[in-house]
Amino acid sequence: MASVCSQCNYNNPLGSNFCSSCGAQLTETRGDDTESLDPTIDAPMVMDDAPPSTAMLVVRQGPKRGSRINLDGDQTLIGRHPESDVFLDDITVSRRHAEVARTPTGYDVIDAGSLNGTYVNRTLVERAPLSDGDVVQVGKFKLVFVALESDEG
C-alpha cells in the first residue's frame, strides 16, 4: 500500500515522509485504511472555468499524476528541457521529445526525433491526430488527451 499525498494525490512508497512529486509532508497511512479512487483520474472531468473549444493533457502515469496541462497555444512543446511547455523531468524523456500542434481539424502529436519514441494508444507514431481519450506516452509518462468542446452551436 502506498502513502497518497493529500496535496497532489500522488502514490508514494509506503514509509515516505515527503511526497516525491510535490514535496508536501505526508501523513501516516495505516495498513487497514480503505484506499479510495483518485477523482482526477477515475472520474469524468468537469471544467467549469475552461474556455470553449480547448483541450488538455492529463498526466495519468508518472510523477505529477493528475496534473492538467491546458493546450492553449498553437504549439505545446513536451520534453526534459527546462523551457519546455510540458516539462517532464525523467531520463526516459528526450530534451525535445514531442509537440502537440493545433490544426484546423483538432490537435496532432508530433515526435521531435526522440530517442524512445512517442506512442499514441501503444502505437509508435511520428505524427498522429489526437481524439478525446487517446493516451500519449512520452518516456514513462502517460498523458490522456481530453478535448473540451464548446456548448455553442
GROMACS .gro file of C-alpha atoms in nm:
model
  153
    1MET     CA    1   0.000   0.000   0.000
    2ALA     CA    2   0.128   0.347  -0.082
    3SER     CA    3   0.107   0.680   0.101
    4VAL     CA    4  -0.121   0.909  -0.102
    5CYS     CA    5  -0.030   1.278  -0.094
    6SER     CA    6  -0.316   1.497   0.028
    7GLN     CA    7  -0.190   1.785  -0.190
    8CYS     CA    8  -0.145   1.623  -0.534
    9ASN     CA    9  -0.283   1.267  -0.487
   10TYR     CA   10   0.048   1.109  -0.592
   11ASN     CA   11   0.101   0.749  -0.469
   12ASN     CA   12   0.430   0.746  -0.277
   13PRO     CA   13   0.610   0.437  -0.146
   14LEU     CA   14   0.497   0.326   0.198
   15GLY     CA   15   0.708   0.484   0.469
   16SER     CA   16   0.775   0.805   0.276
   17ASN     CA   17   0.775   1.124   0.483
   18PHE     CA   18   0.751   1.366   0.190
   19CYS     CA   19   0.574   1.345  -0.148
   20SER     CA   20   0.821   1.266  -0.425
   21SER     CA   21   0.605   1.461  -0.673
   22CYS     CA   22   0.526   1.791  -0.496
   23GLY     CA   23   0.737   1.775  -0.177
   24ALA     CA   24   0.445   1.808   0.067
   25GLN     CA   25   0.477   1.638   0.404
   26LEU     CA   26   0.285   1.309   0.412
   27THR     CA   27   0.061   1.198   0.695
   28GLU     CA   28   0.090   0.845   0.827
   29THR     CA   29  -0.121   0.588   0.641
   30ARG     CA   30  -0.235   0.288   0.841
   31GLY     CA   31  -0.248  -0.052   0.673
   32ASP     CA   32  -0.619  -0.103   0.747
   33ASP     CA   33  -0.737   0.216   0.576
   34THR     CA   34  -0.958   0.187   0.269
   35GLU     CA   35  -0.791   0.306  -0.048
   36SER     CA   36  -1.005   0.549  -0.248
   37LEU     CA   37  -1.004   0.621  -0.619
   38ASP     CA   38  -0.825   0.928  -0.745
   39PRO     CA   39  -1.106   1.154  -0.874
   40THR     CA   40  -0.877   1.332  -1.120
   41ILE     CA   41  -0.805   1.001  -1.295
   42ASP     CA   42  -1.102   0.771  -1.237
   43ALA     CA   43  -1.398   1.006  -1.264
   44PRO     CA   44  -1.526   1.220  -1.552
   45MET     CA   45  -1.372   1.566  -1.551
   46VAL     CA   46  -1.584   1.880  -1.540
   47MET     CA   47  -1.408   2.205  -1.620
   48ASP     CA   48  -1.647   2.492  -1.550
   49ASP     CA   49  -1.379   2.758  -1.595
   50ALA     CA   50  -1.226   2.616  -1.915
   51PRO     CA   51  -1.252   2.835  -2.222
   52PRO     CA   52  -1.462   2.690  -2.506
   53SER     CA   53  -1.302   2.478  -2.780
   54THR     CA   54  -0.988   2.394  -2.585
   55ALA     CA   55  -0.806   2.075  -2.499
   56MET     CA   56  -0.576   1.947  -2.229
   57LEU     CA   57  -0.342   1.666  -2.137
   58VAL     CA   58  -0.388   1.491  -1.802
   59VAL     CA   59  -0.091   1.305  -1.653
   60ARG     CA   60  -0.218   0.953  -1.590
   61GLN     CA   61   0.113   0.779  -1.514
   62GLY     CA   62   0.441   0.917  -1.386
   63PRO     CA   63   0.536   1.188  -1.140
   64LYS     CA   64   0.277   1.465  -1.111
   65ARG     CA   65  -0.005   1.216  -1.181
   66GLY     CA   66  -0.335   1.400  -1.208
   67SER     CA   67  -0.177   1.725  -1.332
   68ARG     CA   68  -0.362   1.901  -1.611
   69ILE     CA   69  -0.188   2.082  -1.895
   70ASN     CA   70  -0.403   2.321  -2.097
   71LEU     CA   71  -0.326   2.326  -2.468
   72ASP     CA   72  -0.385   2.699  -2.516
   73GLY     CA   73  -0.137   2.779  -2.792
   74ASP     CA   74  -0.087   2.657  -3.145
   75GLN     CA   75   0.217   2.454  -3.035
   76THR     CA   76   0.292   2.287  -2.699
   77LEU     CA   77   0.645   2.151  -2.657
   78ILE     CA   78   0.697   1.838  -2.446
   79GLY     CA   79   1.037   1.735  -2.313
   80ARG     CA   80   1.305   1.727  -2.047
   81HIS     CA   81   1.435   2.071  -2.144
   82PRO     CA   82   1.350   2.317  -1.861
   83GLU     CA   83   1.199   2.562  -2.111
   84SER     CA   84   0.951   2.304  -2.248
   85ASP     CA   85   0.583   2.391  -2.213
   86VAL     CA   86   0.535   2.045  -2.059
   87PHE     CA   87   0.850   1.975  -1.855
   88LEU     CA   88   0.885   1.601  -1.785
   89ASP     CA   89   1.196   1.554  -1.573
   90ASP     CA   90   1.293   1.192  -1.634
   91ILE     CA   91   1.579   1.024  -1.820
   92THR     CA   92   1.329   0.834  -2.042
   93VAL     CA   93   1.219   1.167  -2.193
   94SER     CA   94   1.433   1.343  -2.455
   95ARG     CA   95   1.515   1.710  -2.403
   96ARG     CA   96   1.296   1.795  -2.702
   97HIS     CA   97   1.074   1.489  -2.719
   98ALA     CA   98   0.748   1.584  -2.892
   99GLU     CA   99   0.498   1.857  -2.953
  100VAL     CA  100   0.122   1.889  -2.968
  101ALA     CA  101   0.016   2.114  -3.255
  102ARG     CA  102  -0.325   2.270  -3.310
  103THR     CA  103  -0.452   2.204  -3.664
  104PRO     CA  104  -0.765   2.325  -3.844
  105THR     CA  105  -0.932   1.992  -3.756
  106GLY     CA  106  -0.807   1.947  -3.397
  107TYR     CA  107  -0.471   1.850  -3.249
  108ASP     CA  108  -0.178   1.636  -3.367
  109VAL     CA  109   0.109   1.492  -3.166
  110ILE     CA  110   0.445   1.506  -3.346
  111ASP     CA  111   0.758   1.322  -3.235
  112ALA     CA  112   1.063   1.551  -3.241
  113GLY     CA  113   1.317   1.279  -3.317
  114SER     CA  114   1.315   1.145  -2.961
  115LEU     CA  115   1.531   0.852  -2.858
  116ASN     CA  116   1.250   0.644  -2.702
  117GLY     CA  117   0.974   0.746  -2.942
  118THR     CA  118   0.624   0.884  -2.892
  119TYR     CA  119   0.326   0.650  -2.870
  120VAL     CA  120  -0.046   0.706  -2.914
  121ASN     CA  121  -0.259   0.425  -2.772
  122ARG     CA  122   0.051   0.198  -2.761
  123THR     CA  123   0.138   0.258  -3.128
  124LEU     CA  124   0.470   0.423  -3.216
  125VAL     CA  125   0.400   0.739  -3.420
  126GLU     CA  126   0.592   1.016  -3.592
  127ARG     CA  127   0.276   1.223  -3.627
  128ALA     CA  128  -0.081   1.134  -3.536
  129PRO     CA  129  -0.413   1.316  -3.489
  130LEU     CA  130  -0.547   1.310  -3.133
  131SER     CA  131  -0.901   1.219  -3.033
  132ASP     CA  132  -1.067   1.258  -2.695
  133GLY     CA  133  -0.939   0.985  -2.462
  134ASP     CA  134  -0.622   0.899  -2.657
  135VAL     CA  135  -0.323   0.806  -2.440
  136VAL     CA  136   0.004   0.970  -2.542
  137GLN     CA  137   0.314   0.803  -2.398
  138VAL     CA  138   0.632   1.005  -2.366
  139GLY     CA  139   0.901   0.806  -2.188
  140LYS     CA  140   0.743   0.657  -1.877
  141PHE     CA  141   0.473   0.927  -1.871
  142LYS     CA  142   0.123   0.857  -1.997
  143LEU     CA  143  -0.083   1.162  -2.085
  144VAL     CA  144  -0.454   1.141  -2.164
  145PHE     CA  145  -0.576   1.383  -2.431
  146VAL     CA  146  -0.904   1.548  -2.333
  147ALA     CA  147  -1.096   1.756  -2.586
  148LEU     CA  148  -1.324   2.011  -2.421
  149GLU     CA  149  -1.592   2.101  -2.670
  150SER     CA  150  -1.786   2.425  -2.672
  151ASP     CA  151  -2.159   2.407  -2.598
  152GLU     CA  152  -2.223   2.677  -2.857
  153GLY     CA  153  -2.365   2.565  -3.191
   0.00000   0.00000   0.00000
